[in-house]
Amino acid sequence: MQVFKSVWQRYAPTPETSWLLEQFRGMLNDCIRIGLAENVTSLKSLSLKAYKQLSRYDVASYYKLCAISAATGILRNYRKAKRKNPYVKEPYARRLRLTTCYGFKIRDGELSLPIHAKEHVRISLNQHVQATINGFALRSVTLTEDRLSLAYTNEVQQLEPCGFIGVDRNLDNVTVAATDGTVQQHDLSEATRVKALYRDLRSHFRRNDVRIRREISGKYGRKQRDRVTQVLHYASKSIVEEAKARQYGVAMEKLTDIRKLYRHGNWQGRWYRGRMNSWSYAELQRQIEYKAKWEGLPVIYVHPHGTSSKCSICGKHMKPEENRKLRCPSCGCTVDRDVNAAKNILAAGTLRFGAVGLAHEAMVAEPARVQQSAKSMRGS
Ligand SMILES: [Zn+2]
């Protein structure tokens, strides 16, 4: 199985890199426009329609292919979104961002990117980036105005897991329940604090000029994201290390709708908060997924239905109590709601994986089921 990771650093923009990024954005928007006008979404037909029209751009042809491929992805997402909401805005790329899988080289600690057919721009890589990618095959380069990110790949054998961990993300913590019965919580209150801090900062800058507002929220938004990302990296790293030490697969909730985000009731409301939180939920899952896959651990997603309301022991509907506890009227247990949810995710993940893996457990279950059906036959 091929797995991916990426590493980034800042770089000092030059007129060449800025020019290249602007050319790329121009090509991307041309491709999007053509795709919308001609109603094409497949890579092949977009290439046929758009490639010739990109001839006015004097850049290496690698970037034309990459722009067409990026536009295909954007158009596909747009179509999907439009099916759900017919009033969704037509896509247009504002950010300067370029991703290429071709043409780049790394030599003597320098990244060399083609600009025109025979002209290159060089960006020196820092020690951390050089050490991280050392020995791996490079997959792609992503450039933004001041950042450079390299994706690298490895070939791993997926492990046969000895069990699973169920990961439940909450506003202030991640709760992890494992097959061996252990439960661990990772504190994320720092992330919540950062979010609140920047939200507060930004509210002082309320002006009527949309441009000022956008610029400020963009800058603060990025800083905030960076800090939250750091907190999440810390948690995801130790979660995956724990799973790896016990050879456990990872089960998480599929975040299909926003219901889960409003689970705790007391912090919903503003649109922005919802968006920030849904981003950080998805970001934690993304991190856990690529880190686990990198180690060959299977990752599965389970349906979130009932994970927060059902008893993890008997499956009956639970009643909320004070201090984030839930009580089950059926079996009488009282349990922390986050722990309960993590255990439910673990159970759902184990069950789903059970059909293909964890063979020994499936065999333990078999005789019991046979006995039961024999009993019911006798009874009838
Ligand atoms: Zn119960």
Tab-separated table of C-alpha atoms and ligand atoms in Angstrom:
chain	number	residue	atom	x	y	z
A	1	MET	CA	0.000	0.000	0.000
A	2	GLN	CA	1.314	3.419	-0.920
A	3	VAL	CA	1.179	5.967	1.893
A	4	PHE	CA	1.859	9.703	1.988
A	5	LYS	CA	3.138	12.374	4.295
A	6	SER	CA	4.175	15.945	3.792
A	7	VAL	CA	6.508	18.477	5.347
A	8	TRP	CA	6.606	22.241	4.918
A	9	GLN	CA	8.809	25.256	5.461
A	10	ARG	CA	8.711	28.962	4.773
A	11	TYR	CA	10.664	30.447	1.886
A	12	ALA	CA	11.509	33.935	0.703
A	13	PRO	CA	9.364	34.737	-2.337
A	14	THR	CA	11.136	36.124	-5.408
A	15	PRO	CA	9.668	37.889	-8.450
A	16	GLU	CA	9.961	34.545	-10.273
A	17	THR	CA	8.013	32.547	-7.706
A	18	SER	CA	5.320	35.230	-7.482
A	19	TRP	CA	5.060	35.350	-11.250
A	20	LEU	CA	4.771	31.564	-11.452
A	21	LEU	CA	2.030	31.500	-8.811
A	22	GLU	CA	0.060	34.179	-10.630
A	23	GLN	CA	0.397	32.360	-13.934
A	24	PHE	CA	-0.829	29.203	-12.284
A	25	ARG	CA	-3.840	30.911	-10.746
A	26	GLY	CA	-4.648	32.439	-14.131
A	27	MET	CA	-4.503	29.055	-15.848
A	28	LEU	CA	-6.549	27.446	-13.102
A	29	ASN	CA	-9.306	30.047	-13.424
A	30	ASP	CA	-9.254	29.746	-17.227
A	31	CYS	CA	-9.709	25.989	-16.900
A	32	ILE	CA	-12.535	26.429	-14.393
A	33	ARG	CA	-14.251	28.920	-16.691
A	34	ILE	CA	-13.918	26.610	-19.692
A	35	GLY	CA	-15.113	23.650	-17.652
A	36	LEU	CA	-18.188	25.562	-16.491
A	37	ALA	CA	-18.978	26.944	-19.951
A	38	GLU	CA	-18.563	23.615	-21.735
A	39	ASN	CA	-19.987	21.629	-18.862
A	40	VAL	CA	-17.099	19.193	-18.661
A	41	THR	CA	-15.773	17.572	-15.516
A	42	SER	CA	-13.595	14.692	-16.665
A	43	LEU	CA	-9.860	15.192	-16.823
A	44	LYS	CA	-9.672	13.957	-20.378
A	45	SER	CA	-12.336	16.182	-21.878
A	46	LEU	CA	-11.123	19.204	-19.935
A	47	SER	CA	-7.605	18.602	-21.282
A	48	LEU	CA	-8.958	18.465	-24.820
A	49	LYS	CA	-10.940	21.688	-24.413
A	50	ALA	CA	-8.504	23.705	-22.315
A	51	TYR	CA	-4.943	22.765	-23.226
A	52	LYS	CA	-4.804	24.776	-26.454
A	53	GLN	CA	-6.253	27.836	-24.796
A	54	LEU	CA	-3.450	27.757	-22.244
A	55	SER	CA	-0.881	28.325	-24.988
A	56	ARG	CA	-0.831	32.040	-24.216
A	57	TYR	CA	0.839	31.248	-20.897
A	58	ASP	CA	4.605	31.152	-21.272
A	59	VAL	CA	5.253	28.573	-18.558
A	60	ALA	CA	6.633	25.046	-18.553
A	61	SER	CA	3.936	22.688	-19.800
A	62	TYR	CA	4.030	20.680	-16.560
A	63	TYR	CA	2.023	23.440	-14.936
A	64	LYS	CA	-0.615	23.391	-17.633
A	65	LEU	CA	-1.299	19.730	-16.935
A	66	CYS	CA	-1.350	20.387	-13.192
A	67	ALA	CA	-3.732	23.326	-13.595
A	68	ILE	CA	-6.105	21.193	-15.684
A	69	SER	CA	-5.979	18.439	-13.114
A	70	ALA	CA	-6.553	20.853	-10.209
A	71	ALA	CA	-9.465	22.453	-12.088
A	72	THR	CA	-10.990	19.005	-12.641
A	73	GLY	CA	-11.019	18.426	-8.887
A	74	ILE	CA	-12.548	21.831	-8.196
A	75	LEU	CA	-15.249	21.315	-10.841
A	76	ARG	CA	-16.057	17.889	-9.467
A	77	ASN	CA	-16.512	19.272	-5.948
A	78	TYR	CA	-18.596	22.114	-7.321
A	79	ARG	CA	-20.927	19.679	-9.075
A	80	LYS	CA	-21.308	17.622	-5.941
A	81	ALA	CA	-22.064	20.716	-3.866
A	82	LYS	CA	-24.518	21.986	-6.446
A	83	ARG	CA	-26.542	18.816	-6.245
A	84	LYS	CA	-27.144	19.552	-2.579
A	85	ASN	CA	-27.515	23.306	-2.906
A	86	PRO	CA	-28.434	24.740	-6.330
A	87	TYR	CA	-27.432	28.250	-5.217
A	88	VAL	CA	-23.824	27.409	-4.448
A	89	LYS	CA	-21.361	29.967	-5.830
A	90	GLU	CA	-19.401	29.192	-8.972
A	91	PRO	CA	-15.795	28.322	-8.132
A	92	TYR	CA	-13.014	30.841	-8.617
A	93	ALA	CA	-9.449	30.501	-7.296
A	94	ARG	CA	-8.380	33.526	-5.235
A	95	ARG	CA	-5.454	32.100	-3.338
A	96	LEU	CA	-2.042	31.830	-4.880
A	97	ARG	CA	-1.255	28.155	-4.677
A	98	LEU	CA	0.423	25.760	-7.010
A	99	THR	CA	0.849	22.002	-6.826
A	100	THR	CA	2.974	20.050	-9.229
A	101	CYS	CA	3.892	16.389	-9.480
A	102	TYR	CA	6.297	16.920	-12.359
A	103	GLY	CA	9.432	18.735	-13.338
A	104	PHE	CA	10.956	19.491	-9.947
A	105	LYS	CA	14.294	18.200	-8.691
A	106	ILE	CA	16.143	18.253	-5.417
A	107	ARG	CA	19.891	18.554	-5.450
A	108	ASP	CA	22.362	19.680	-2.791
A	109	GLY	CA	19.614	20.774	-0.434
A	110	GLU	CA	17.919	22.877	-3.075
A	111	LEU	CA	14.584	22.503	-4.748
A	112	SER	CA	14.719	23.340	-8.401
A	113	LEU	CA	11.420	24.254	-10.066
A	114	PRO	CA	11.103	24.844	-13.803
A	115	ILE	CA	9.637	28.190	-14.833
A	116	HIS	CA	9.882	28.280	-18.582
A	117	ALA	CA	11.050	25.374	-20.653
A	118	LYS	CA	14.720	25.746	-19.704
A	119	GLU	CA	14.689	28.172	-16.836
A	120	HIS	CA	14.588	27.112	-13.210
A	121	VAL	CA	14.072	28.791	-9.878
A	122	ARG	CA	15.923	27.443	-6.843
A	123	ILE	CA	14.697	27.408	-3.269
A	124	SER	CA	16.965	26.133	-0.526
A	125	LEU	CA	15.463	23.605	1.853
A	126	ASN	CA	16.015	23.835	5.580
A	127	GLN	CA	17.660	21.082	7.656
A	128	HIS	CA	14.385	19.780	9.027
A	129	VAL	CA	12.835	19.322	5.589
A	130	GLN	CA	15.980	17.722	4.191
A	131	ALA	CA	16.199	15.255	7.076
A	132	THR	CA	12.494	14.406	6.878
A	133	ILE	CA	12.390	13.545	3.179
A	134	ASN	CA	15.732	11.791	3.188
A	135	GLY	CA	15.362	8.283	1.735
A	136	PHE	CA	11.777	8.689	0.523
A	137	ALA	CA	10.397	9.179	-2.954
A	138	LEU	CA	8.960	12.643	-3.551
A	139	ARG	CA	5.458	12.893	-4.841
A	140	SER	CA	4.627	16.562	-5.266
A	141	VAL	CA	5.539	20.132	-4.466
A	142	THR	CA	3.025	22.713	-3.274
A	143	LEU	CA	3.917	26.374	-3.322
A	144	THR	CA	1.995	29.249	-1.780
A	145	GLU	CA	3.068	32.854	-1.359
A	146	ASP	CA	5.542	32.120	1.422
A	147	ARG	CA	5.351	28.397	2.057
A	148	LEU	CA	6.661	25.334	0.399
A	149	SER	CA	5.326	21.875	1.086
A	150	LEU	CA	6.740	18.568	-0.119
A	151	ALA	CA	4.691	15.368	-0.220
A	152	TYR	CA	6.683	12.157	0.057
A	153	THR	CA	5.627	8.558	-0.143
A	154	ASN	CA	6.454	5.125	1.159
A	155	GLU	CA	5.326	1.584	0.426
A	156	VAL	CA	4.035	-0.225	3.533
A	157	GLN	CA	2.413	-3.557	4.312
A	158	GLN	CA	-0.915	-3.119	6.082
A	159	LEU	CA	-0.804	-4.876	9.461
A	160	GLU	CA	-3.350	-7.391	10.613
A	161	PRO	CA	-4.599	-5.556	13.718
A	162	CYS	CA	-4.792	-7.262	17.141
A	163	GLY	CA	-7.626	-4.927	18.071
A	164	PHE	CA	-8.810	-1.368	17.650
A	165	ILE	CA	-8.925	2.006	19.266
A	166	GLY	CA	-12.108	4.059	19.047
A	167	VAL	CA	-11.376	7.786	18.771
A	168	ASP	CA	-13.984	10.313	19.841
A	169	ARG	CA	-13.258	13.976	19.307
A	170	ASN	CA	-14.917	16.515	21.551
A	171	LEU	CA	-14.613	20.228	21.975
A	172	ASP	CA	-11.974	20.029	24.710
A	173	ASN	CA	-10.527	16.552	24.412
A	174	VAL	CA	-10.021	13.443	22.341
A	175	THR	CA	-11.107	10.273	24.100
A	176	VAL	CA	-9.586	6.976	23.032
A	177	ALA	CA	-11.034	3.612	24.060
A	178	ALA	CA	-9.050	0.481	23.176
A	179	THR	CA	-9.836	-3.218	22.756
A	180	ASP	CA	-7.765	-4.013	25.865
A	181	GLY	CA	-10.208	-1.976	27.955
A	182	THR	CA	-8.025	1.084	28.507
A	183	VAL	CA	-9.364	4.610	28.052
A	184	GLN	CA	-7.152	7.653	27.506
A	185	GLN	CA	-7.994	11.304	27.152
A	186	HIS	CA	-5.895	13.889	25.371
A	187	ASP	CA	-6.433	17.460	26.395
A	188	LEU	CA	-7.359	19.844	23.569
A	189	SER	CA	-8.423	22.787	25.702
A	190	GLU	CA	-5.367	24.668	24.420
A	191	ALA	CA	-6.866	24.520	20.915
A	192	THR	CA	-10.183	25.813	22.194
A	193	ARG	CA	-8.384	28.571	24.073
A	194	VAL	CA	-6.483	29.644	20.955
A	195	LYS	CA	-9.676	29.718	18.951
A	196	ALA	CA	-11.407	31.856	21.571
A	197	LEU	CA	-8.439	34.194	21.851
A	198	TYR	CA	-8.280	34.938	18.145
A	199	ARG	CA	-12.014	35.244	17.880
A	200	ASP	CA	-11.807	37.913	20.541
A	201	LEU	CA	-8.913	39.693	18.831
A	202	ARG	CA	-10.721	39.754	15.561
A	203	SER	CA	-13.861	41.228	17.031
A	204	HIS	CA	-11.898	44.397	17.864
A	205	PHE	CA	-11.179	44.901	14.197
A	206	ARG	CA	-14.743	45.125	13.013
A	207	ARG	CA	-14.775	47.724	10.268
A	208	ASN	CA	-17.055	48.274	7.414
A	209	ASP	CA	-14.421	47.963	4.762
A	210	VAL	CA	-14.696	44.407	3.527
A	211	ARG	CA	-11.113	44.452	2.278
A	212	ILE	CA	-9.640	45.335	5.660
A	213	ARG	CA	-11.823	42.774	7.331
A	214	ARG	CA	-10.847	40.068	4.899
A	215	GLU	CA	-7.174	40.811	5.228
A	216	ILE	CA	-7.243	40.794	9.002
A	217	SER	CA	-9.355	37.714	9.311
A	218	GLY	CA	-7.109	36.034	6.776
A	219	LYS	CA	-3.949	36.813	8.714
A	220	TYR	CA	-5.375	35.942	12.102
A	221	GLY	CA	-7.170	33.007	10.638
A	222	ARG	CA	-3.904	31.565	9.374
A	223	LYS	CA	-2.056	32.102	12.648
A	224	GLN	CA	-4.881	30.551	14.566
A	225	ARG	CA	-4.956	27.579	12.272
A	226	ASP	CA	-1.233	27.067	12.647
A	227	ARG	CA	-1.481	27.020	16.413
A	228	VAL	CA	-4.505	24.747	16.507
A	229	THR	CA	-2.796	22.457	14.005
A	230	GLN	CA	0.192	22.194	16.363
A	231	VAL	CA	-2.016	21.165	19.280
A	232	LEU	CA	-3.740	18.590	17.096
A	233	HIS	CA	-0.401	17.229	15.832
A	234	TYR	CA	0.682	16.634	19.385
A	235	ALA	CA	-2.482	14.652	20.152
A	236	SER	CA	-2.608	12.716	16.873
A	237	LYS	CA	1.041	11.742	17.201
A	238	SER	CA	0.649	10.193	20.629
A	239	ILE	CA	-2.643	8.504	19.693
A	240	VAL	CA	-1.042	6.813	16.701
A	241	GLU	CA	2.063	5.860	18.720
A	242	GLU	CA	-0.148	4.153	21.303
A	243	ALA	CA	-2.057	2.318	18.587
A	244	LYS	CA	1.145	1.255	16.885
A	245	ALA	CA	2.667	-0.098	20.126
A	246	ARG	CA	-0.309	-2.449	20.515
A	247	GLN	CA	-0.823	-3.086	16.786
A	248	TYR	CA	-4.344	-1.700	16.903
A	249	GLY	CA	-6.328	-0.336	14.005
A	250	VAL	CA	-8.105	3.004	14.315
A	251	ALA	CA	-11.873	3.557	14.257
A	252	MET	CA	-13.294	7.063	13.947
A	253	GLU	CA	-16.652	8.643	13.281
A	254	LYS	CA	-17.590	9.551	9.760
A	255	LEU	CA	-18.240	13.271	9.845
A	256	THR	CA	-20.991	13.404	7.289
A	257	ASP	CA	-23.117	16.184	8.655
A	258	ILE	CA	-22.942	18.947	11.194
A	259	ARG	CA	-25.097	17.200	13.772
A	260	LYS	CA	-22.053	15.945	15.594
A	261	LEU	CA	-20.638	19.441	15.862
A	262	TYR	CA	-23.634	20.641	17.773
A	263	ARG	CA	-23.615	17.729	20.134
A	264	HIS	CA	-22.699	19.572	23.269
A	265	GLY	CA	-25.239	22.304	22.925
A	266	ASN	CA	-23.522	25.098	24.798
A	267	TRP	CA	-21.220	26.485	22.146
A	268	GLN	CA	-23.153	26.468	18.914
A	269	GLY	CA	-24.568	29.594	17.421
A	270	ARG	CA	-22.253	31.627	15.339
A	271	TRP	CA	-21.554	30.458	11.878
A	272	TYR	CA	-17.863	31.140	12.186
A	273	ARG	CA	-17.396	29.032	15.270
A	274	GLY	CA	-19.143	26.145	13.586
A	275	ARG	CA	-16.886	26.437	10.591
A	276	MET	CA	-13.707	26.642	12.635
A	277	ASN	CA	-14.699	23.680	14.741
A	278	SER	CA	-15.739	21.543	11.819
A	279	TRP	CA	-12.385	22.331	10.259
A	280	SER	CA	-10.485	21.267	13.367
A	281	TYR	CA	-12.528	18.061	13.712
A	282	ALA	CA	-11.707	17.139	10.151
A	283	GLU	CA	-8.075	18.179	10.590
A	284	LEU	CA	-7.569	15.870	13.576
A	285	GLN	CA	-9.043	12.962	11.631
A	286	ARG	CA	-6.892	13.763	8.639
A	287	GLN	CA	-3.763	13.753	10.809
A	288	ILE	CA	-4.625	10.523	12.603
A	289	GLU	CA	-5.486	8.853	9.305
A	290	TYR	CA	-2.280	9.647	7.446
A	291	LYS	CA	-0.082	8.953	10.468
A	292	ALA	CA	-1.778	5.610	11.128
A	293	LYS	CA	-1.621	4.590	7.472
A	294	TRP	CA	2.043	5.521	7.382
A	295	GLU	CA	2.558	2.893	10.109
A	296	GLY	CA	0.472	0.326	8.225
A	297	LEU	CA	-2.427	0.493	10.677
A	298	PRO	CA	-5.901	0.116	9.155
A	299	VAL	CA	-8.254	3.081	9.548
A	300	ILE	CA	-12.005	2.685	9.389
A	301	TYR	CA	-14.879	5.118	9.682
A	302	VAL	CA	-18.122	4.225	11.380
A	303	HIS	CA	-21.543	5.822	11.146
A	304	PRO	CA	-22.017	8.341	13.979
A	305	HIS	CA	-25.611	7.305	14.581
A	306	GLY	CA	-26.226	6.750	18.296
A	307	THR	CA	-22.584	6.848	19.376
A	308	SER	CA	-23.278	9.651	21.835
A	309	SER	CA	-26.685	8.551	23.099
A	310	LYS	CA	-26.609	4.768	23.304
A	311	CYS	CA	-25.303	2.777	26.250
A	312	SER	CA	-21.956	1.218	25.359
A	313	ILE	CA	-22.791	-1.808	27.515
A	314	CYS	CA	-26.372	-2.693	26.606
A	315	GLY	CA	-27.187	-0.435	23.655
A	316	LYS	CA	-30.227	1.267	25.215
A	317	HIS	CA	-30.873	5.006	25.055
A	318	MET	CA	-29.178	6.868	27.916
A	319	LYS	CA	-30.278	9.815	30.011
A	320	PRO	CA	-27.982	12.817	30.604
A	321	GLU	CA	-26.893	13.546	34.151
A	322	GLU	CA	-24.769	16.325	35.601
A	323	ASN	CA	-21.001	16.618	35.068
A	324	ARG	CA	-21.114	15.266	31.532
A	325	LYS	CA	-22.299	11.885	32.746
A	326	LEU	CA	-24.874	9.610	31.189
A	327	ARG	CA	-26.999	7.077	33.009
A	328	CYS	CA	-28.495	4.005	31.435
A	329	PRO	CA	-32.027	3.299	32.725
A	330	SER	CA	-31.793	-0.257	31.443
A	331	CYS	CA	-28.550	-1.596	32.942
A	332	GLY	CA	-28.122	1.093	35.578
A	333	CYS	CA	-24.560	2.106	34.687
A	334	THR	CA	-23.338	5.699	34.879
A	335	VAL	CA	-20.561	6.669	32.490
A	336	ASP	CA	-18.735	9.743	31.200
A	337	ARG	CA	-20.348	10.746	27.904
A	338	ASP	CA	-17.037	11.026	26.027
A	339	VAL	CA	-15.854	7.625	27.267
A	340	ASN	CA	-19.212	6.138	26.320
A	341	ALA	CA	-18.970	7.577	22.801
A	342	ALA	CA	-15.392	6.334	22.324
A	343	LYS	CA	-16.445	2.843	23.415
A	344	ASN	CA	-19.356	2.878	20.999
A	345	ILE	CA	-17.067	3.899	18.144
A	346	LEU	CA	-14.644	1.144	19.149
A	347	ALA	CA	-17.455	-1.430	19.189
A	348	ALA	CA	-18.807	-0.317	15.816
A	349	GLY	CA	-15.318	-0.373	14.302
A	350	THR	CA	-14.501	-3.818	15.671
A	351	LEU	CA	-17.821	-5.140	14.421
A	352	ARG	CA	-17.336	-3.756	10.955
A	353	PHE	CA	-13.797	-4.971	10.667
A	354	GLY	CA	-14.819	-8.333	12.143
A	355	ALA	CA	-16.350	-9.402	8.846
A	356	VAL	CA	-12.943	-9.429	7.178
A	357	GLY	CA	-10.405	-9.480	9.976
A	358	LEU	CA	-9.989	-10.371	13.654
A	359	ALA	CA	-10.784	-13.967	12.756
A	360	HIS	CA	-10.252	-15.403	16.244
A	361	GLU	CA	-12.946	-13.191	17.723
A	362	ALA	CA	-15.401	-14.148	15.038
A	363	MET	CA	-14.776	-17.798	15.882
A	364	VAL	CA	-15.411	-17.237	19.584
A	365	ALA	CA	-18.756	-15.717	18.727
A	366	GLU	CA	-19.810	-18.581	16.498
A	367	PRO	CA	-20.627	-21.390	19.018
A	368	ALA	CA	-22.754	-19.030	21.116
A	369	ARG	CA	-24.845	-18.105	18.150
A	370	VAL	CA	-25.310	-21.760	17.182
A	371	GLN	CA	-26.399	-22.612	20.715
A	372	GLN	CA	-28.844	-19.775	20.769
A	373	SER	CA	-30.491	-20.692	17.513
A	374	ALA	CA	-30.642	-24.319	18.663
A	375	LYS	CA	-32.379	-23.160	21.822
A	376	SER	CA	-34.868	-21.041	19.938
A	377	MET	CA	-35.626	-23.989	17.665
A	378	ARG	CA	-36.292	-26.169	20.671
A	379	GLY	CA	-38.505	-23.507	22.094
A	380	SER	CA	-40.720	-23.245	19.041
B	1	ZN	ZN	-27.013	0.065	29.554
